[in-house]
Coordinates of C-alpha atoms (C1' of nucleotides) in Angstrom, one line a residue:
Chain A
X271 CA -78.3 15.2 -13.8
X272 CA -77.6 18.7 -12.9
X273 CA -75.1 19.4 -10.1
X274 CA -77.3 20.9 -7.9
X275 CA -79.5 18.1 -8.0
X276 CA -76.5 15.6 -7.4
X277 CA -75.8 18.0 -4.3
X278 CA -79.0 17.4 -2.9
X279 CA -79.2 13.6 -3.5
X280 CA -75.8 13.6 -1.9
X281 CA -77.2 15.2 1.5
X282 CA -80.5 13.4 1.2
X283 CA -79.1 9.6 1.0
X284 CA -76.0 10.6 3.6
X285 CA -78.6 11.4 5.8
X286 CA -80.7 8.0 5.5
X287 CA -77.6 6.1 5.5
X288 CA -76.5 7.9 8.7
X289 CA -79.6 6.9 10.2
X290 CA -79.8 3.4 9.1
X291 CA -75.8 2.5 10.0
X292 CA -75.5 5.2 12.6
X293 CA -73.0 8.2 12.6
X294 CA -70.2 6.2 14.0
X295 CA -70.5 3.3 11.8
X296 CA -70.9 5.2 8.7
X297 CA -67.9 6.0 7.0
X298 CA -66.9 8.7 4.3
X299 CA -66.3 5.5 2.0
X300 CA -70.0 4.4 2.6
X301 CA -70.9 7.4 1.7
X302 CA -69.1 7.7 -1.3
X303 CA -69.6 4.2 -2.6
X304 CA -73.4 4.7 -1.9
X305 CA -73.1 8.0 -4.2
X306 CA -71.2 5.9 -6.8
X307 CA -67.6 7.9 -6.7
X308 CA -64.7 7.6 -4.5
X309 CA -64.1 8.9 -1.2
X310 CA -62.1 12.0 -1.9
X311 CA -65.2 13.6 -3.8
X312 CA -67.3 13.6 -0.7
X313 CA -65.2 16.7 0.2
X314 CA -66.5 18.5 -2.9
X315 CA -69.7 18.8 -0.9
X316 CA -68.7 19.3 2.7
X317 CA -65.6 20.2 4.8
X318 CA -65.7 17.3 7.2
X319 CA -67.7 14.5 8.7
X320 CA -68.5 16.5 11.8
X321 CA -69.5 19.6 9.6
X322 CA -72.0 17.1 8.0
X323 CA -73.5 16.2 11.2
X324 CA -73.7 20.1 12.2
X325 CA -75.7 20.7 9.3
X326 CA -78.3 18.4 9.8
X327 CA -78.6 19.0 13.5
X328 CA -78.8 22.7 13.5
X329 CA -80.8 22.6 10.6
X330 CA -83.8 20.8 12.2
X331 CA -83.1 22.3 15.6
X332 CA -83.8 25.7 14.2
X333 CA -87.0 24.5 12.5
X334 CA -88.2 23.6 16.1
X335 CA -87.4 26.7 17.6
X336 CA -89.0 28.8 14.8
X337 CA -92.0 26.7 14.9
X338 CA -92.3 27.0 18.9
X339 CA -91.5 30.6 18.9
X340 CA -94.5 31.3 16.4
X341 CA -96.9 29.2 18.9
X342 CA -95.6 30.9 21.7
X343 CA -96.0 34.2 20.5
X344 CA -99.5 33.7 19.4
X345 CA -102.8 34.5 21.5
X346 CA -103.8 30.9 21.4
X347 CA -104.8 29.5 24.8
X348 CA -102.4 27.1 26.8
X349 CA -104.4 24.3 25.5
X350 CA -104.5 25.2 22.2
X351 CA -100.6 25.9 22.3
X352 CA -100.3 22.5 23.4
X353 CA -102.4 21.2 20.4
X354 CA -100.5 23.3 17.9
X355 CA -97.0 22.3 19.4
X356 CA -97.8 18.5 19.1
X357 CA -99.0 19.4 15.4
X358 CA -95.8 20.8 14.9
X359 CA -94.1 17.8 16.0
X360 CA -96.1 15.5 13.7
X361 CA -95.8 17.9 10.8
X362 CA -91.7 18.0 10.8
X363 CA -91.5 14.7 11.7
X364 CA -93.6 13.4 8.6
X365 CA -91.7 16.2 6.6
X366 CA -88.1 15.2 7.5
X367 CA -88.3 12.3 9.5
X368 CA -84.6 11.4 9.0
X369 CA -83.7 14.7 10.3
X370 CA -85.5 14.6 13.1
X371 CA -84.4 11.1 13.9
X372 CA -80.7 12.6 14.0
X373 CA -81.6 15.2 16.1
X374 CA -83.0 12.5 18.9
X375 CA -80.5 9.9 18.2
X376 CA -77.2 11.1 16.9
X377 CA -76.4 14.2 18.6
X378 CA -74.3 12.5 21.0
X379 CA -71.7 12.2 18.1
X380 CA -71.2 16.1 17.8
X381 CA -67.8 17.0 18.9
X382 CA -67.1 19.9 21.1
X383 CA -64.6 21.6 18.6
X384 CA -65.1 25.2 18.7
X385 CA -67.7 24.7 21.6
X386 CA -70.4 23.2 18.8
X387 CA -71.8 20.6 21.1
X388 CA -72.1 23.3 24.1
X389 CA -73.8 25.4 21.4
X390 CA -76.2 22.6 20.4
X391 CA -77.0 21.6 24.0
X392 CA -77.9 25.3 24.7
X393 CA -80.1 25.1 21.9
X394 CA -81.8 22.0 23.3
X395 CA -82.2 23.1 26.9
X396 CA -83.7 26.6 25.3
X397 CA -86.5 24.5 23.6
X398 CA -87.0 22.4 26.8
X399 CA -87.3 25.7 28.4
X400 CA -90.0 27.0 25.8
X401 CA -92.0 23.8 26.4
X402 CA -92.0 24.2 30.1
X403 CA -93.2 27.7 30.0
X404 CA -96.3 26.6 27.8
X405 CA -97.0 24.2 30.5
X406 CA -96.4 26.8 33.4
X407 CA -98.7 29.1 31.7
X408 CA -101.3 26.4 31.3
X409 CA -101.0 25.4 35.0
X410 CA -101.2 29.0 36.2
X411 CA -104.2 29.3 34.2
X412 CA -105.9 26.3 35.6
X413 CA -106.2 24.4 32.3
X414 CA -103.8 22.0 33.3
X415 CA -103.7 20.3 36.5
X416 CA -100.6 21.1 38.8
X417 CA -98.6 18.2 38.6
X418 CA -94.7 18.4 39.0
X419 CA -93.5 20.9 36.2
X420 CA -90.4 19.4 35.1
X421 CA -92.1 16.0 35.3
X422 CA -95.1 17.2 32.8
X423 CA -92.2 18.7 30.7
X424 CA -90.6 15.3 30.2
X425 CA -93.5 13.5 29.9
X426 CA -94.9 16.0 26.9
X427 CA -91.2 15.9 25.2
X428 CA -91.4 12.2 25.4
X429 CA -95.1 12.0 24.0
X430 CA -93.7 12.9 20.5
X431 CA -89.9 11.8 20.6
X432 CA -90.8 8.3 19.2
X433 CA -92.7 9.9 16.2
X434 CA -90.0 9.6 13.9
X435 CA -89.8 5.8 13.9
X436 CA -93.3 5.9 12.4
X437 CA -92.1 7.7 9.3
X438 CA -88.6 6.0 9.1
X439 CA -89.9 2.3 9.2
X440 CA -91.6 0.7 6.1
X441 CA -95.2 0.1 6.5
X442 CA -98.5 1.9 6.4
X443 CA -98.0 5.8 7.6
X444 CA -100.9 6.9 10.0
X445 CA -103.1 9.8 8.9
X446 CA -101.0 12.7 10.2
X447 CA -104.0 14.5 11.5
X448 CA -105.4 11.3 13.1
X449 CA -102.2 11.0 14.5
X450 CA -102.2 14.6 16.3
X451 CA -105.7 14.2 17.4
X452 CA -104.7 10.8 19.3
X453 CA -101.5 12.2 20.9
X454 CA -103.3 15.7 21.7
X455 CA -106.1 13.8 23.2
X456 CA -104.0 11.8 25.5
X457 CA -101.6 14.5 26.7
X458 CA -104.5 16.6 27.2
X459 CA -106.4 13.8 29.3
X460 CA -103.0 13.3 31.1
X461 CA -102.7 16.7 32.2
X462 CA -106.1 16.8 33.6
X463 CA -107.9 19.3 30.8
X464 CA -111.3 18.3 30.6
Chain B
X241 CA -58.3 -4.0 47.1
X242 CA -59.5 -7.5 46.5
X243 CA -59.4 -8.5 43.0
X244 CA -63.3 -9.1 43.0
X245 CA -63.6 -5.3 44.0
X246 CA -61.4 -4.2 41.4
X247 CA -63.0 -6.1 38.6
X248 CA -66.3 -4.5 40.0
X249 CA -65.0 -1.2 40.0
X250 CA -64.1 -1.7 36.4
X251 CA -67.3 -2.6 35.1
X252 CA -68.9 0.4 37.4
X253 CA -66.7 3.0 36.2
X254 CA -66.6 1.8 32.5
X255 CA -70.5 2.1 32.5
X256 CA -70.3 5.5 33.6
X257 CA -67.8 6.7 31.4
X258 CA -69.3 4.9 28.5
X259 CA -72.6 6.9 29.3
X260 CA -70.9 10.4 29.7
X261 CA -68.6 9.8 26.6
X262 CA -70.5 7.8 24.5
X263 CA -69.9 4.4 23.4
X264 CA -68.0 5.4 20.1
X265 CA -65.9 8.4 21.8
X266 CA -64.9 6.0 24.4
X267 CA -61.5 4.1 23.6
X268 CA -60.1 1.2 25.4
X269 CA -57.3 3.9 26.5
X270 CA -59.8 6.2 28.2
X271 CA -61.4 3.2 30.2
X272 CA -57.6 2.1 31.0
X273 CA -56.6 5.5 32.0
X274 CA -60.1 6.0 34.2
X275 CA -58.9 2.9 36.3
X276 CA -55.2 3.8 36.6
X277 CA -53.6 1.1 34.5
X278 CA -52.6 0.6 30.8
X279 CA -54.3 -0.4 27.9
X280 CA -53.5 -4.1 27.8
X281 CA -55.1 -4.6 31.2
X282 CA -58.4 -4.0 30.1
X283 CA -58.4 -7.3 28.6
X284 CA -57.7 -8.8 32.0
X285 CA -61.7 -8.1 32.3
X286 CA -63.2 -8.6 29.0
X287 CA -62.6 -10.1 25.7
X288 CA -63.6 -6.9 23.6
X289 CA -65.0 -3.7 23.4
X290 CA -68.2 -5.3 21.8
X291 CA -68.2 -8.0 24.6
X292 CA -68.4 -5.3 27.3
X293 CA -71.2 -3.4 25.3
X294 CA -73.1 -6.8 25.3
X295 CA -72.8 -7.6 29.0
X296 CA -74.4 -4.4 29.6
X297 CA -77.2 -4.3 27.2
X298 CA -78.4 -7.9 27.4
X299 CA -78.0 -7.9 31.3
X300 CA -80.6 -5.0 31.9
X301 CA -82.5 -6.1 29.2
X302 CA -83.3 -9.3 30.8
X303 CA -84.2 -7.7 34.3
X304 CA -87.0 -5.8 32.1
X305 CA -88.0 -9.1 30.6
X306 CA -88.0 -10.9 34.0
X307 CA -90.0 -8.1 35.5
X308 CA -92.5 -7.6 32.9
X309 CA -93.2 -11.6 32.5
X310 CA -93.9 -11.6 36.4
X311 CA -96.6 -8.8 35.8
X312 CA -98.1 -10.3 33.2
X313 CA -98.2 -13.7 34.7
X314 CA -99.9 -11.9 37.7
X315 CA -103.5 -12.1 38.3
X316 CA -103.7 -8.1 38.9
X317 CA -106.2 -6.4 36.6
X318 CA -104.8 -4.3 33.5
X319 CA -104.8 -1.2 35.3
X320 CA -102.9 -2.6 38.3
X321 CA -100.4 -4.2 35.9
X322 CA -99.7 -0.8 34.1
X323 CA -99.2 0.7 37.7
X324 CA -96.8 -2.4 38.3
X325 CA -95.1 -1.6 34.9
X326 CA -94.3 1.8 35.5
X327 CA -93.2 1.0 39.3
X328 CA -90.9 -1.5 37.4
X329 CA -89.4 1.0 35.1
X330 CA -88.9 3.6 38.1
X331 CA -87.2 1.1 40.4
X332 CA -84.9 -0.5 37.7
X333 CA -84.0 2.9 36.4
X334 CA -83.4 4.6 40.1
X335 CA -81.2 1.2 41.0
X336 CA -79.3 1.1 37.8
X337 CA -79.5 4.4 35.8
X338 CA -76.2 3.9 33.9
X339 CA -77.5 0.7 32.5
X340 CA -80.8 1.7 31.6
X341 CA -79.4 4.7 29.9
X342 CA -77.0 2.5 27.6
X343 CA -79.9 0.3 26.9
X344 CA -81.8 3.2 25.6
X345 CA -79.0 5.3 23.7
X346 CA -76.1 2.6 23.0
X347 CA -77.5 -0.3 21.5
X348 CA -76.7 1.0 18.0
X349 CA -73.4 0.6 18.9
X350 CA -73.9 -3.2 18.8
X351 CA -72.6 -4.9 16.1
X352 CA -74.2 -7.9 14.4
X353 CA -71.2 -10.2 14.9
X354 CA -72.8 -13.8 15.3
X355 CA -76.3 -12.1 15.1
X356 CA -76.0 -10.2 18.4
X357 CA -77.5 -7.2 17.2
X358 CA -80.4 -9.5 15.6
X359 CA -80.5 -11.2 19.2
X360 CA -81.0 -7.9 20.9
X361 CA -83.6 -6.4 18.6
X362 CA -85.5 -9.4 19.2
X363 CA -85.6 -9.2 22.6
X364 CA -86.5 -5.5 22.3
X365 CA -89.3 -6.4 19.9
X366 CA -90.4 -9.3 22.3
X367 CA -90.7 -6.6 25.3
X368 CA -92.7 -4.4 23.3
X369 CA -95.1 -7.1 22.2
X370 CA -95.4 -7.8 26.1
X371 CA -96.6 -4.2 26.7
X372 CA -98.7 -4.0 23.8
X373 CA -100.2 -7.2 25.1
X374 CA -100.9 -5.5 28.5
X375 CA -102.8 -2.6 27.0
X376 CA -104.7 -4.8 24.3
X377 CA -106.0 -6.4 27.3
X378 CA -107.0 -3.4 29.1
X379 CA -108.7 -2.3 26.0
X380 CA -110.5 -5.5 25.8
X381 CA -111.8 -5.3 29.3
X382 CA -113.1 -1.6 28.9
X383 CA -110.7 -0.5 31.5
X384 CA -108.7 1.5 28.8
X385 CA -110.4 3.6 25.9
X386 CA -110.2 2.1 22.4
X387 CA -107.3 4.3 20.9
X388 CA -104.9 3.0 18.1
X389 CA -103.0 0.0 19.8
X390 CA -99.6 0.7 18.1
X391 CA -99.7 4.4 19.3
X392 CA -100.8 3.6 22.8
X393 CA -98.0 1.3 23.0
X394 CA -95.6 3.7 22.1
X395 CA -96.9 6.5 24.3
X396 CA -96.6 4.1 27.2
X397 CA -93.1 3.2 26.3
X398 CA -92.1 6.7 25.9
X399 CA -93.6 7.9 29.1
X400 CA -90.8 6.1 31.1
X401 CA -88.0 6.3 28.4
X402 CA -86.6 9.9 29.8
X403 CA -86.3 8.5 33.5
X404 CA -82.8 7.6 33.4
X405 CA -82.0 11.2 33.0
X406 CA -83.3 12.1 36.4
X407 CA -81.2 9.5 37.9
X408 CA -77.9 10.1 35.8
X409 CA -78.1 13.7 36.2
X410 CA -76.7 15.9 39.1
X411 CA -79.6 17.3 41.5
X412 CA -82.1 16.4 43.5
X413 CA -83.8 13.1 42.9
X414 CA -87.4 12.8 42.9
X415 CA -89.1 10.5 45.5
X416 CA -89.3 7.4 43.5
X417 CA -93.0 6.6 44.9
X418 CA -94.3 10.0 44.0
X419 CA -92.7 9.6 40.8
X420 CA -94.5 6.6 40.1
X421 CA -97.6 8.1 41.0
X422 CA -97.5 11.2 39.1
X423 CA -96.5 9.1 35.9
X424 CA -99.2 6.4 36.5
X425 CA -101.8 9.1 36.9
X426 CA -100.8 10.6 33.6
X427 CA -100.8 8.0 31.8
X428 CA -103.9 6.1 33.1
X429 CA -105.9 9.6 32.5
X430 CA -104.3 9.5 28.7
X431 CA -105.7 5.9 28.5
X432 CA -109.2 7.2 29.6
X433 CA -109.1 5.1 32.7
X434 CA -111.4 6.7 35.5
Chain C
dG132 C1' -65.6 16.9 -10.8
dT133 C1' -63.2 12.7 -10.7
dC134 C1' -59.5 10.1 -9.9
dT135 C1' -55.3 7.9 -7.5
dA136 C1' -52.1 8.0 -4.1
dT137 C1' -50.9 8.6 0.7
dA138 C1' -50.3 11.3 4.6
dA139 C1' -51.4 11.3 9.7
dT140 C1' -53.9 9.7 13.3
dT141 C1' -56.3 6.6 16.2
dC142 C1' -58.0 2.5 17.5
dG143 C1' -58.7 -2.6 19.1
dA144 C1' -56.2 -6.2 20.2
dT145 C1' -52.0 -9.0 21.0
dA146 C1' -47.2 -10.7 22.4
dG147 C1' -44.4 -11.6 25.7
dA148 C1' -41.2 -10.0 29.6
dC149 C1' -41.4 -9.3 34.5
Chain D
dG135 C1' -52.1 -8.4 36.8
dT136 C1' -49.1 -5.3 35.1
dC137 C1' -46.0 -3.4 32.0
dT138 C1' -43.6 -2.0 27.2
dA139 C1' -44.0 -2.6 22.6
dT140 C1' -45.9 -3.3 18.5
dC141 C1' -49.0 -4.8 14.9
dG142 C1' -52.7 -4.4 11.7
dA143 C1' -56.6 -2.2 10.3
dA144 C1' -59.6 1.5 9.6
dT145 C1' -60.7 6.1 9.3
dT146 C1' -60.5 11.2 8.3
dA147 C1' -58.7 14.3 5.4
dT148 C1' -55.1 16.3 1.8
dA149 C1' -52.3 16.8 -2.9
dG150 C1' -52.1 16.9 -7.3
dA151 C1' -53.0 15.0 -11.8
dC152 C1' -56.7 14.7 -15.5

DNA sequence: GTCTATAATTCGATAGAC
DNA sequence: GTCTATCGAATTATAGAC
């Protein structure tokens, strides 16, 4: 096996192990053992346990940002933008379920050394602000009914936050296109678009 | 201060501290310092750190179960049961926001010693099964439109899972009754009830 | 890159005096 | 109930040989 492949395997399998055991409960020894070598070798690939978590979290966070930025910058209507946002979530989650799971469940384990947790929370707030902006635009245009903006934002964010579970769990994976459609229908009905 | 009050204060403040710092990052020394005494005294109130987490998790889990059991056993229609379920969530979250936050965020830190994690997960699945049953009944009666049952269950569960944030965060608390109404409207529209 | 060995720290929990 | 003192275990991370 080429070294680059082993490197890739390390990051892929560590990600799954961390998701399954939880970041706190996963020791460097666990990662090493899972790769079939000793603890010290873990540091051939990463600088620290925190740095590993950072890599995963900021990596997937950036993908969501790029995705939503493209959507917001498009000429789609708010309704179409919302569909595109849900599509983005389904596609990213289907593609990288464990990264998305970490983004949801393990960011609390990020320490604030050198302000990295602050950085992350700032990115998170910025993303939520973009979602809020999308909804506001839809309400302003009369495409969504005027419910509380903060509440509508929370409801929309929540409506896709469970998706990773469908793709990290064993069992039949639902057709992504059908999944998109059903979630979009549900949210658009709830927002009063008809 | 009476001892029973100090005991109560210990459990209340530990709960908040664990929510804010995360269970893993909160040491017994942190809890002691926050109470103004030394580490050893923590063990006057609890047997172990895991036992503390258990107390919180199973306590609030049982309240949700009792609540949904009463709802399911009532003669309400599915639509009314769903409203009651959302009401239950809003009320419990407004009443015990930190317990609910722990139930959502920190159950992963429960170890499986003596099968306690298995027990918790079994309770969790049972609760989700009850929610699913409610939705199924609504579909069977034609009150909800026939979308994928698992998906509808996930959407309903998600629609209230962010609530604790509204009540643990600083800032203006939304009127619980209005909160109930808006979430119910959103979900019932999404489920096709009209 | 892999190993052995170990440093350095932190943490949960206990013993025992007052 | 409170304290001091400490044990024992686990963890992250590093040093240095091969």
